Amino acid sequence: MRMQGSVGLIGLSPATTELRQEIEHVAGSDAKVLITGESGVGKEIVARLIHAYGTRVHAPFVPVNCAGLPETLLESELFGHVKGSFTGAYRDKPGKFELANGGTVFLDEIGEMTLRMQGMLLRFLETGELQKVGADRVGSKVNVRIIAATNRNLGELVALGQFREDLFYRLNVIHISVPPLRERKEDIPLLVDHFLKGSAAVDRTRPIALDETAMKALIQYRWPGNIRELENVIERLLVTCRRDVVRREDLPPGIASDEPAYRPLRERRRTVADDLYKRLVEERESFWTVVYPLYMQREITRSNVRELVRKGLEEARGNYKVVTRLFNMDRRDYKRFLNFLRKHDCQLPFKDYR
Ligand SMILES: Nc1ncnc2c1ncn2[C@@H]1O[C@H](COP(=O)(O)OP(=O)(O)O)[C@@H](O)[C@H]1O
Ligand SMILES: [Mg+2]
């Protein structure tokens, strides 16, 4: 994540101003904070600012994504492990709690933690004692501030029995809800400006501004992927737009169109590819975790994948690199993605979409 120097939260809308006040307020205490909000609204930035304005600023801020790793790896990531505790554990390794001692641990996507991990986390929160994977004794105590975040409704997960109620109350001492971008549209021009400048390091030549029609389209759009989506759109423009001043027609079609983002029912029926596309582009899931397994298990067909790729290419104007990002894959997965498409005869000629 980029956080240049003293950049705080960009935005002057009432919602963002209020958020900034909340951050300053909780930074002064050492209480646990639970940050909720849709994906891409800036939960991690909020956590970093709470740390930066607090008394722990000279100690580390250590983020951990609780969704990205299988349970056993997450356990070792958080608590550390001792040499020989599992294949590949060649030496003792400190966990994130230990590395963050004196500072803050940011537990991102806490709603995805398994119940067993939740139990281990709760035990740690109660005692402050670290039990490394493979260690026969409880280790040293550490002192960390915990900030957790989720885009799920934890209360609902508690009701469903998927999240421990006692852990929920322990984490939810102070609750900060970060509003979606569509509820603070006044911030859009400032954010656009910020991203145009910030990304300029990549390619300083163009574009340097948006004309009124383009800005209006951005303000009208619903931004299901919030600020992250806006950031991606601006970054893509810097790569794809051939003009200095971006016009409405240079924007991705979904954004430039006058239609509301929730398309009315009069349209054709949603297809499998539409649903997949929505999961990737709006719900920010990855091609590898959604499409790939479904295809390999023959739950979706080759033509579903081709249709999905077609939609991606349309949005990305024929740029497969951009499709890779759009489908939430790492940049480095570009080759792997193309190989997959080639192998399964799903690679469409990009020239048709230029
Ligand atoms: N108010 C803001 N000002 C500037 N950049 C922001 C702001 N909010 C979010 N961002 C940027 O948007 C992206 C998504 O933010 P992040 O904190 O990762 O969201 P979340 O954790 O809620 O999914 C990041 O690149 C972040 O730097
Ligand atoms: Mg995040």
Tab-separated table of C-alpha atoms and ligand atoms in Angstrom:
chain	number	residue	atom	x	y	z
A	1	MET	CA	0.000	0.000	0.000
A	2	ARG	CA	1.170	3.460	-0.798
A	3	MET	CA	1.185	5.990	1.970
A	4	GLN	CA	3.375	8.856	1.066
A	5	GLY	CA	4.865	10.807	3.914
A	6	SER	CA	2.247	12.624	5.850
A	7	VAL	CA	-0.663	11.984	3.507
A	8	GLY	CA	-3.725	11.399	5.620
A	9	LEU	CA	-7.217	10.830	4.433
A	10	ILE	CA	-7.950	12.680	1.253
A	11	GLY	CA	-11.399	14.224	1.240
A	12	LEU	CA	-13.388	17.086	2.694
A	13	SER	CA	-16.904	15.690	2.716
A	14	PRO	CA	-18.745	15.721	6.047
A	15	ALA	CA	-18.392	11.930	6.240
A	16	THR	CA	-14.639	12.039	5.748
A	17	THR	CA	-14.212	14.950	8.125
A	18	GLU	CA	-16.091	13.052	10.787
A	19	LEU	CA	-13.985	9.983	10.125
A	20	ARG	CA	-10.831	12.012	10.582
A	21	GLN	CA	-12.093	13.272	13.936
A	22	GLU	CA	-12.901	9.753	15.063
A	23	ILE	CA	-9.401	8.628	14.115
A	24	GLU	CA	-7.766	11.406	16.096
A	25	HIS	CA	-10.003	10.681	19.027
A	26	VAL	CA	-9.280	6.948	19.255
A	27	ALA	CA	-5.585	7.387	18.496
A	28	GLY	CA	-5.224	8.929	21.937
A	29	SER	CA	-6.407	5.776	23.674
A	30	ASP	CA	-5.027	2.289	23.566
A	31	ALA	CA	-8.345	0.544	23.199
A	32	LYS	CA	-9.027	-2.118	20.619
A	33	VAL	CA	-10.714	-0.835	17.494
A	34	LEU	CA	-12.941	-2.645	15.039
A	35	ILE	CA	-13.118	-1.007	11.623
A	36	THR	CA	-15.941	-2.014	9.319
A	37	GLY	CA	-16.839	-0.981	5.809
A	38	GLU	CA	-17.091	-2.285	2.285
A	39	SER	CA	-14.023	-3.450	0.471
A	40	GLY	CA	-11.843	-0.593	-0.771
A	41	VAL	CA	-13.217	2.164	1.479
A	42	GLY	CA	-9.898	2.752	3.242
A	43	LYS	CA	-10.049	0.573	6.359
A	44	GLU	CA	-6.342	-0.094	6.302
A	45	ILE	CA	-5.508	3.580	5.879
A	46	VAL	CA	-7.687	4.345	8.886
A	47	ALA	CA	-5.827	1.743	10.934
A	48	ARG	CA	-2.458	3.157	9.886
A	49	LEU	CA	-3.520	6.652	10.852
A	50	ILE	CA	-4.740	5.536	14.260
A	51	HIS	CA	-1.308	4.049	14.785
A	52	ALA	CA	0.498	7.063	13.359
A	53	TYR	CA	-1.300	9.563	15.599
A	54	GLY	CA	-0.993	7.428	18.724
A	55	THR	CA	1.661	6.872	21.344
A	56	ARG	CA	2.918	3.714	19.677
A	57	VAL	CA	4.064	5.537	16.564
A	58	HIS	CA	7.734	4.731	17.091
A	59	ALA	CA	7.029	1.006	17.270
A	60	PRO	CA	5.959	-1.058	14.250
A	61	PHE	CA	2.553	-1.213	12.579
A	62	VAL	CA	2.194	-4.800	11.412
A	63	PRO	CA	-0.664	-5.776	9.090
A	64	VAL	CA	-1.835	-9.377	8.814
A	65	ASN	CA	-4.383	-10.541	6.300
A	66	CYS	CA	-6.386	-13.213	8.071
A	67	ALA	CA	-8.080	-14.322	4.843
A	68	GLY	CA	-5.077	-14.959	2.680
A	69	LEU	CA	-3.553	-17.958	4.445
A	70	PRO	CA	-4.576	-21.486	5.380
A	71	GLU	CA	-5.181	-21.857	9.099
A	72	THR	CA	-1.895	-23.496	10.046
A	73	LEU	CA	0.160	-20.904	8.214
A	74	LEU	CA	-1.825	-18.100	9.770
A	75	GLU	CA	-1.156	-19.540	13.190
A	76	SER	CA	2.576	-19.526	12.557
A	77	GLU	CA	2.357	-16.099	10.952
A	78	LEU	CA	0.715	-14.648	14.046
A	79	PHE	CA	2.429	-16.557	16.824
A	80	GLY	CA	5.665	-17.677	15.192
A	81	HIS	CA	7.081	-21.183	15.187
A	82	VAL	CA	10.062	-23.080	16.508
A	83	LYS	CA	12.594	-24.890	14.402
A	84	GLY	CA	11.451	-28.301	13.228
A	85	SER	CA	7.798	-27.759	14.112
A	86	PHE	CA	6.758	-28.591	10.567
A	87	THR	CA	8.351	-29.434	7.228
A	88	GLY	CA	10.207	-26.392	6.064
A	89	ALA	CA	10.555	-24.824	9.510
A	90	TYR	CA	14.344	-24.709	9.400
A	91	ARG	CA	14.718	-22.110	12.073
A	92	ASP	CA	12.771	-20.345	14.772
A	93	LYS	CA	10.617	-17.652	13.351
A	94	PRO	CA	9.018	-14.813	15.276
A	95	GLY	CA	5.335	-14.161	14.723
A	96	LYS	CA	3.718	-10.871	13.846
A	97	PHE	CA	2.620	-10.271	17.431
A	98	GLU	CA	6.219	-10.536	18.559
A	99	LEU	CA	7.506	-8.363	15.717
A	100	ALA	CA	4.942	-5.713	16.575
A	101	ASN	CA	5.800	-5.645	20.267
A	102	GLY	CA	5.152	-2.141	21.566
A	103	GLY	CA	3.260	-1.282	18.398
A	104	THR	CA	0.074	-2.197	16.594
A	105	VAL	CA	-1.115	-5.355	14.866
A	106	PHE	CA	-3.728	-4.821	12.184
A	107	LEU	CA	-5.857	-7.941	11.752
A	108	ASP	CA	-7.441	-7.452	8.364
A	109	GLU	CA	-10.455	-9.501	7.239
A	110	ILE	CA	-10.921	-10.847	10.733
A	111	GLY	CA	-14.327	-12.235	9.718
A	112	GLU	CA	-12.571	-14.916	7.665
A	113	MET	CA	-10.738	-16.438	10.621
A	114	THR	CA	-11.623	-20.033	11.435
A	115	LEU	CA	-13.250	-20.768	14.782
A	116	ARG	CA	-10.124	-22.543	15.985
A	117	MET	CA	-7.951	-19.538	15.167
A	118	GLN	CA	-10.478	-17.292	16.844
A	119	GLY	CA	-10.023	-19.364	19.977
A	120	MET	CA	-6.255	-18.988	19.848
A	121	LEU	CA	-6.530	-15.271	19.255
A	122	LEU	CA	-8.890	-14.895	22.177
A	123	ARG	CA	-6.499	-16.741	24.459
A	124	PHE	CA	-3.695	-14.454	23.379
A	125	LEU	CA	-5.815	-11.345	23.933
A	126	GLU	CA	-6.643	-12.515	27.433
A	127	THR	CA	-3.095	-13.324	28.498
A	128	GLY	CA	-0.761	-11.475	26.126
A	129	GLU	CA	1.291	-14.685	26.088
A	130	LEU	CA	2.640	-16.138	22.886
A	131	GLN	CA	2.517	-19.827	22.206
A	132	LYS	CA	4.666	-20.524	19.186
A	133	VAL	CA	3.757	-23.388	16.889
A	134	GLY	CA	5.721	-26.420	18.024
A	135	ALA	CA	6.786	-24.891	21.336
A	136	ASP	CA	6.059	-26.968	24.419
A	137	ARG	CA	5.912	-23.966	26.711
A	138	VAL	CA	4.139	-20.658	26.600
A	139	GLY	CA	6.604	-17.999	25.581
A	140	SER	CA	7.131	-14.395	26.419
A	141	LYS	CA	4.492	-11.755	26.860
A	142	VAL	CA	4.070	-9.015	24.332
A	143	ASN	CA	2.276	-5.718	24.389
A	144	VAL	CA	0.447	-4.829	21.206
A	145	ARG	CA	-2.514	-2.717	20.294
A	146	ILE	CA	-5.051	-4.640	18.225
A	147	ILE	CA	-6.954	-3.040	15.385
A	148	ALA	CA	-9.192	-5.388	13.416
A	149	ALA	CA	-11.118	-4.837	10.211
A	150	THR	CA	-13.766	-6.632	8.228
A	151	ASN	CA	-16.167	-6.070	5.362
A	152	ARG	CA	-18.517	-8.668	6.808
A	153	ASN	CA	-21.259	-8.116	9.311
A	154	LEU	CA	-19.670	-9.679	12.395
A	155	GLY	CA	-22.872	-9.493	14.399
A	156	GLU	CA	-24.524	-11.611	11.744
A	157	LEU	CA	-21.623	-14.066	11.758
A	158	VAL	CA	-22.012	-14.351	15.515
A	159	ALA	CA	-25.694	-15.145	15.044
A	160	LEU	CA	-24.774	-17.781	12.473
A	161	GLY	CA	-22.272	-19.361	14.844
A	162	GLN	CA	-19.354	-18.526	12.578
A	163	PHE	CA	-17.780	-15.942	14.828
A	164	ARG	CA	-17.229	-16.248	18.566
A	165	GLU	CA	-19.345	-13.849	20.522
A	166	ASP	CA	-16.744	-13.410	23.271
A	167	LEU	CA	-14.095	-12.494	20.687
A	168	PHE	CA	-16.506	-10.125	18.972
A	169	TYR	CA	-17.041	-8.170	22.192
A	170	ARG	CA	-13.368	-8.158	22.983
A	171	LEU	CA	-12.432	-6.695	19.604
A	172	ASN	CA	-15.358	-4.346	19.268
A	173	VAL	CA	-14.452	-1.906	22.033
A	174	ILE	CA	-14.439	1.050	19.693
A	175	HIS	CA	-16.233	0.722	16.405
A	176	ILE	CA	-15.401	2.843	13.377
A	177	SER	CA	-17.539	2.461	10.304
A	178	VAL	CA	-15.944	3.766	7.121
A	179	PRO	CA	-18.605	5.010	4.696
A	180	PRO	CA	-18.681	3.889	1.064
A	181	LEU	CA	-17.465	6.321	-1.575
A	182	ARG	CA	-20.970	6.832	-2.970
A	183	GLU	CA	-21.899	8.474	0.342
A	184	ARG	CA	-19.091	11.011	0.088
A	185	LYS	CA	-19.047	11.958	-3.549
A	186	GLU	CA	-17.645	15.397	-2.773
A	187	ASP	CA	-14.355	13.622	-2.152
A	188	ILE	CA	-14.131	12.230	-5.676
A	189	PRO	CA	-12.435	15.225	-7.383
A	190	LEU	CA	-9.864	15.447	-4.588
A	191	LEU	CA	-9.147	11.738	-4.756
A	192	VAL	CA	-8.845	11.837	-8.536
A	193	ASP	CA	-6.366	14.650	-8.253
A	194	HIS	CA	-4.440	12.767	-5.609
A	195	PHE	CA	-4.246	9.582	-7.661
A	196	LEU	CA	-3.286	11.443	-10.824
A	197	LYS	CA	-0.357	12.984	-8.985
A	198	GLY	CA	0.548	9.889	-7.026
A	199	SER	CA	0.593	7.571	-9.989
A	200	ALA	CA	2.404	10.094	-12.126
A	201	ALA	CA	5.688	8.588	-11.040
A	202	VAL	CA	4.852	5.596	-13.224
A	203	ASP	CA	4.247	7.633	-16.350
A	204	ARG	CA	4.578	11.357	-16.062
A	205	THR	CA	3.592	12.123	-19.614
A	206	ARG	CA	-0.192	11.759	-19.572
A	207	PRO	CA	-2.990	12.201	-18.804
A	208	ILE	CA	-2.769	15.170	-16.518
A	209	ALA	CA	-6.377	16.112	-15.993
A	210	LEU	CA	-9.990	15.124	-16.531
A	211	ASP	CA	-12.412	17.332	-18.389
A	212	GLU	CA	-15.787	18.222	-16.931
A	213	THR	CA	-17.701	15.429	-18.679
A	214	ALA	CA	-15.313	12.786	-17.384
A	215	MET	CA	-15.393	14.130	-13.841
A	216	LYS	CA	-19.175	14.251	-13.936
A	217	ALA	CA	-19.301	10.602	-14.976
A	218	LEU	CA	-17.020	9.650	-12.107
A	219	ILE	CA	-19.205	11.511	-9.660
A	220	GLN	CA	-22.360	9.841	-10.971
A	221	TYR	CA	-20.981	6.330	-10.858
A	222	ARG	CA	-21.845	4.079	-7.910
A	223	TRP	CA	-18.314	2.822	-7.077
A	224	PRO	CA	-19.062	-0.666	-5.739
A	225	GLY	CA	-15.298	-1.183	-5.291
A	226	ASN	CA	-15.000	2.203	-3.579
A	227	ILE	CA	-11.730	4.125	-3.420
A	228	ARG	CA	-9.659	1.159	-4.530
A	229	GLU	CA	-11.755	0.942	-7.703
A	230	LEU	CA	-11.349	4.675	-8.316
A	231	GLU	CA	-7.614	4.339	-7.839
A	232	ASN	CA	-7.541	1.457	-10.342
A	233	VAL	CA	-9.546	3.422	-12.883
A	234	ILE	CA	-7.163	6.374	-12.691
A	235	GLU	CA	-4.139	4.110	-12.914
A	236	ARG	CA	-5.589	2.408	-15.958
A	237	LEU	CA	-6.262	5.764	-17.599
A	238	LEU	CA	-2.650	6.706	-17.116
A	239	VAL	CA	-1.699	3.624	-19.071
A	240	THR	CA	-4.423	3.507	-21.692
A	241	CYS	CA	-5.480	7.094	-22.376
A	242	ARG	CA	-3.660	8.707	-25.234
A	243	ARG	CA	-4.685	12.263	-24.450
A	244	ASP	CA	-3.549	14.787	-21.860
A	245	VAL	CA	-7.059	15.622	-20.852
A	246	VAL	CA	-9.320	12.670	-20.261
A	247	ARG	CA	-12.803	12.856	-21.757
A	248	ARG	CA	-15.877	10.908	-20.847
A	249	GLU	CA	-15.420	8.519	-23.755
A	250	ASP	CA	-11.957	7.570	-22.499
A	251	LEU	CA	-13.455	6.088	-19.337
A	252	PRO	CA	-14.226	2.386	-19.029
A	253	PRO	CA	-17.673	1.734	-20.558
A	254	GLY	CA	-19.323	0.713	-17.288
A	255	ILE	CA	-18.467	4.056	-15.782
A	256	ALA	CA	-19.046	6.315	-18.721
A	257	SER	CA	-22.531	5.078	-19.514
A	258	ASP	CA	-25.486	7.058	-18.293
A	259	GLU	CA	-27.197	3.987	-16.971
A	260	PRO	CA	-27.366	3.454	-13.257
A	261	ALA	CA	-24.925	0.839	-12.060
A	262	TYR	CA	-27.806	-1.336	-10.903
A	263	ARG	CA	-29.190	-2.236	-14.294
A	264	PRO	CA	-32.952	-2.431	-14.384
A	265	LEU	CA	-34.644	-5.733	-15.111
A	266	ARG	CA	-35.683	-4.804	-18.621
A	267	GLU	CA	-32.278	-6.047	-19.712
A	268	ARG	CA	-31.538	-9.536	-20.913
A	269	ARG	CA	-31.219	-12.201	-18.269
A	270	ARG	CA	-28.006	-12.310	-16.323
A	271	THR	CA	-25.654	-14.944	-17.613
A	272	VAL	CA	-23.158	-17.087	-15.756
A	273	ALA	CA	-20.427	-14.853	-17.129
A	274	ASP	CA	-22.234	-11.765	-15.808
A	275	ASP	CA	-22.298	-13.252	-12.337
A	276	LEU	CA	-18.651	-14.253	-12.483
A	277	TYR	CA	-17.724	-10.822	-13.775
A	278	LYS	CA	-19.586	-9.179	-10.946
A	279	ARG	CA	-17.819	-11.302	-8.370
A	280	LEU	CA	-14.442	-10.428	-9.819
A	281	VAL	CA	-14.859	-6.779	-10.638
A	282	GLU	CA	-17.363	-5.584	-8.070
A	283	GLU	CA	-16.820	-7.943	-5.206
A	284	ARG	CA	-13.078	-7.964	-5.784
A	285	GLU	CA	-12.611	-11.705	-5.707
A	286	SER	CA	-9.715	-13.237	-7.591
A	287	PHE	CA	-9.906	-15.153	-10.861
A	288	TRP	CA	-7.841	-17.890	-9.219
A	289	THR	CA	-10.168	-18.447	-6.306
A	290	VAL	CA	-13.453	-18.077	-8.187
A	291	VAL	CA	-13.220	-18.917	-11.881
A	292	TYR	CA	-10.298	-21.290	-11.957
A	293	PRO	CA	-11.644	-23.908	-9.516
A	294	LEU	CA	-15.148	-23.749	-10.989
A	295	TYR	CA	-13.762	-24.339	-14.450
A	296	MET	CA	-11.421	-27.133	-13.395
A	297	GLN	CA	-14.301	-28.873	-11.609
A	298	ARG	CA	-16.393	-28.452	-14.761
A	299	GLU	CA	-18.999	-26.395	-12.976
A	300	ILE	CA	-18.680	-23.729	-15.621
A	301	THR	CA	-17.971	-24.206	-19.296
A	302	ARG	CA	-15.309	-22.997	-21.643
A	303	SER	CA	-17.800	-20.664	-23.269
A	304	ASN	CA	-18.573	-19.147	-19.840
A	305	VAL	CA	-14.879	-18.385	-19.414
A	306	ARG	CA	-14.585	-17.009	-22.932
A	307	GLU	CA	-17.566	-14.758	-22.338
A	308	LEU	CA	-16.002	-13.564	-19.098
A	309	VAL	CA	-12.717	-12.824	-20.835
A	310	ARG	CA	-14.616	-10.956	-23.543
A	311	LYS	CA	-16.217	-8.734	-20.923
A	312	GLY	CA	-12.855	-8.144	-19.314
A	313	LEU	CA	-11.217	-7.227	-22.604
A	314	GLU	CA	-14.031	-4.848	-23.410
A	315	GLU	CA	-13.570	-3.056	-20.119
A	316	ALA	CA	-9.790	-3.073	-20.464
A	317	ARG	CA	-9.844	-2.129	-24.135
A	318	GLY	CA	-7.942	-5.146	-25.229
A	319	ASN	CA	-5.186	-4.930	-22.655
A	320	TYR	CA	-4.653	-8.338	-21.028
A	321	LYS	CA	-2.411	-6.800	-18.378
A	322	VAL	CA	-5.297	-4.623	-17.315
A	323	VAL	CA	-7.627	-7.642	-17.380
A	324	THR	CA	-5.223	-9.365	-14.985
A	325	ARG	CA	-5.593	-6.488	-12.541
A	326	LEU	CA	-9.316	-6.178	-13.171
A	327	PHE	CA	-9.789	-9.828	-12.227
A	328	ASN	CA	-7.823	-9.222	-9.030
A	329	MET	CA	-4.730	-11.147	-9.866
A	330	ASP	CA	-1.269	-10.070	-8.982
A	331	ARG	CA	0.615	-8.285	-11.780
A	332	ARG	CA	3.095	-11.127	-11.690
A	333	ASP	CA	0.301	-13.553	-12.599
A	334	TYR	CA	-0.019	-12.069	-16.075
A	335	LYS	CA	1.908	-14.873	-17.806
A	336	ARG	CA	0.214	-17.586	-15.792
A	337	PHE	CA	-3.168	-16.118	-16.692
A	338	LEU	CA	-2.366	-16.029	-20.409
A	339	ASN	CA	-1.008	-19.563	-20.288
A	340	PHE	CA	-4.185	-20.738	-18.663
A	341	LEU	CA	-6.319	-19.052	-21.335
A	342	ARG	CA	-4.178	-20.389	-24.158
A	343	LYS	CA	-4.172	-23.906	-22.811
A	344	HIS	CA	-7.940	-23.992	-22.499
A	345	ASP	CA	-8.598	-22.180	-25.732
A	346	CYS	CA	-10.082	-19.149	-24.012
A	347	GLN	CA	-7.710	-16.517	-25.295
A	348	LEU	CA	-9.545	-14.024	-27.480
A	349	PRO	CA	-7.682	-11.731	-29.868
A	350	PHE	CA	-7.157	-8.461	-28.042
A	351	LYS	CA	-7.059	-6.415	-31.257
A	352	ASP	CA	-10.847	-6.635	-31.570
A	353	TYR	CA	-11.160	-4.552	-28.412
A	354	ARG	CA	-8.648	-1.824	-29.073
B	1	LIG	N1	-9.302	8.773	2.034
B	1	LIG	C1	-8.347	8.241	1.255
B	1	LIG	N2	-7.402	9.030	0.715
B	1	LIG	C2	-6.493	8.516	-0.114
B	1	LIG	N3	-6.396	7.243	-0.454
B	1	LIG	C3	-7.294	6.403	0.059
B	1	LIG	C4	-8.295	6.858	0.949
B	1	LIG	N4	-9.045	5.808	1.322
B	1	LIG	C5	-8.527	4.739	0.671
B	1	LIG	N5	-7.476	5.083	-0.084
B	1	LIG	C6	-6.695	4.193	-0.956
B	1	LIG	O1	-7.614	3.250	-1.500
B	1	LIG	C7	-7.060	1.949	-1.507
B	1	LIG	C8	-7.918	1.018	-0.672
B	1	LIG	O2	-7.769	1.358	0.694
B	1	LIG	P1	-7.670	0.245	1.829
B	1	LIG	O3	-7.365	0.919	3.101
B	1	LIG	O4	-6.743	-0.850	1.403
B	1	LIG	O5	-9.184	-0.288	1.784
B	1	LIG	P2	-9.863	-1.492	2.565
B	1	LIG	O6	-8.851	-1.999	3.549
B	1	LIG	O7	-11.079	-0.904	3.195
B	1	LIG	O8	-10.233	-2.500	1.522
B	1	LIG	C9	-5.651	2.079	-0.969
B	1	LIG	O9	-4.741	2.161	-2.028
B	1	LIG	C10	-5.689	3.365	-0.203
B	1	LIG	O10	-4.426	3.976	-0.209
B	2	MG	MG	-8.021	-4.003	3.041
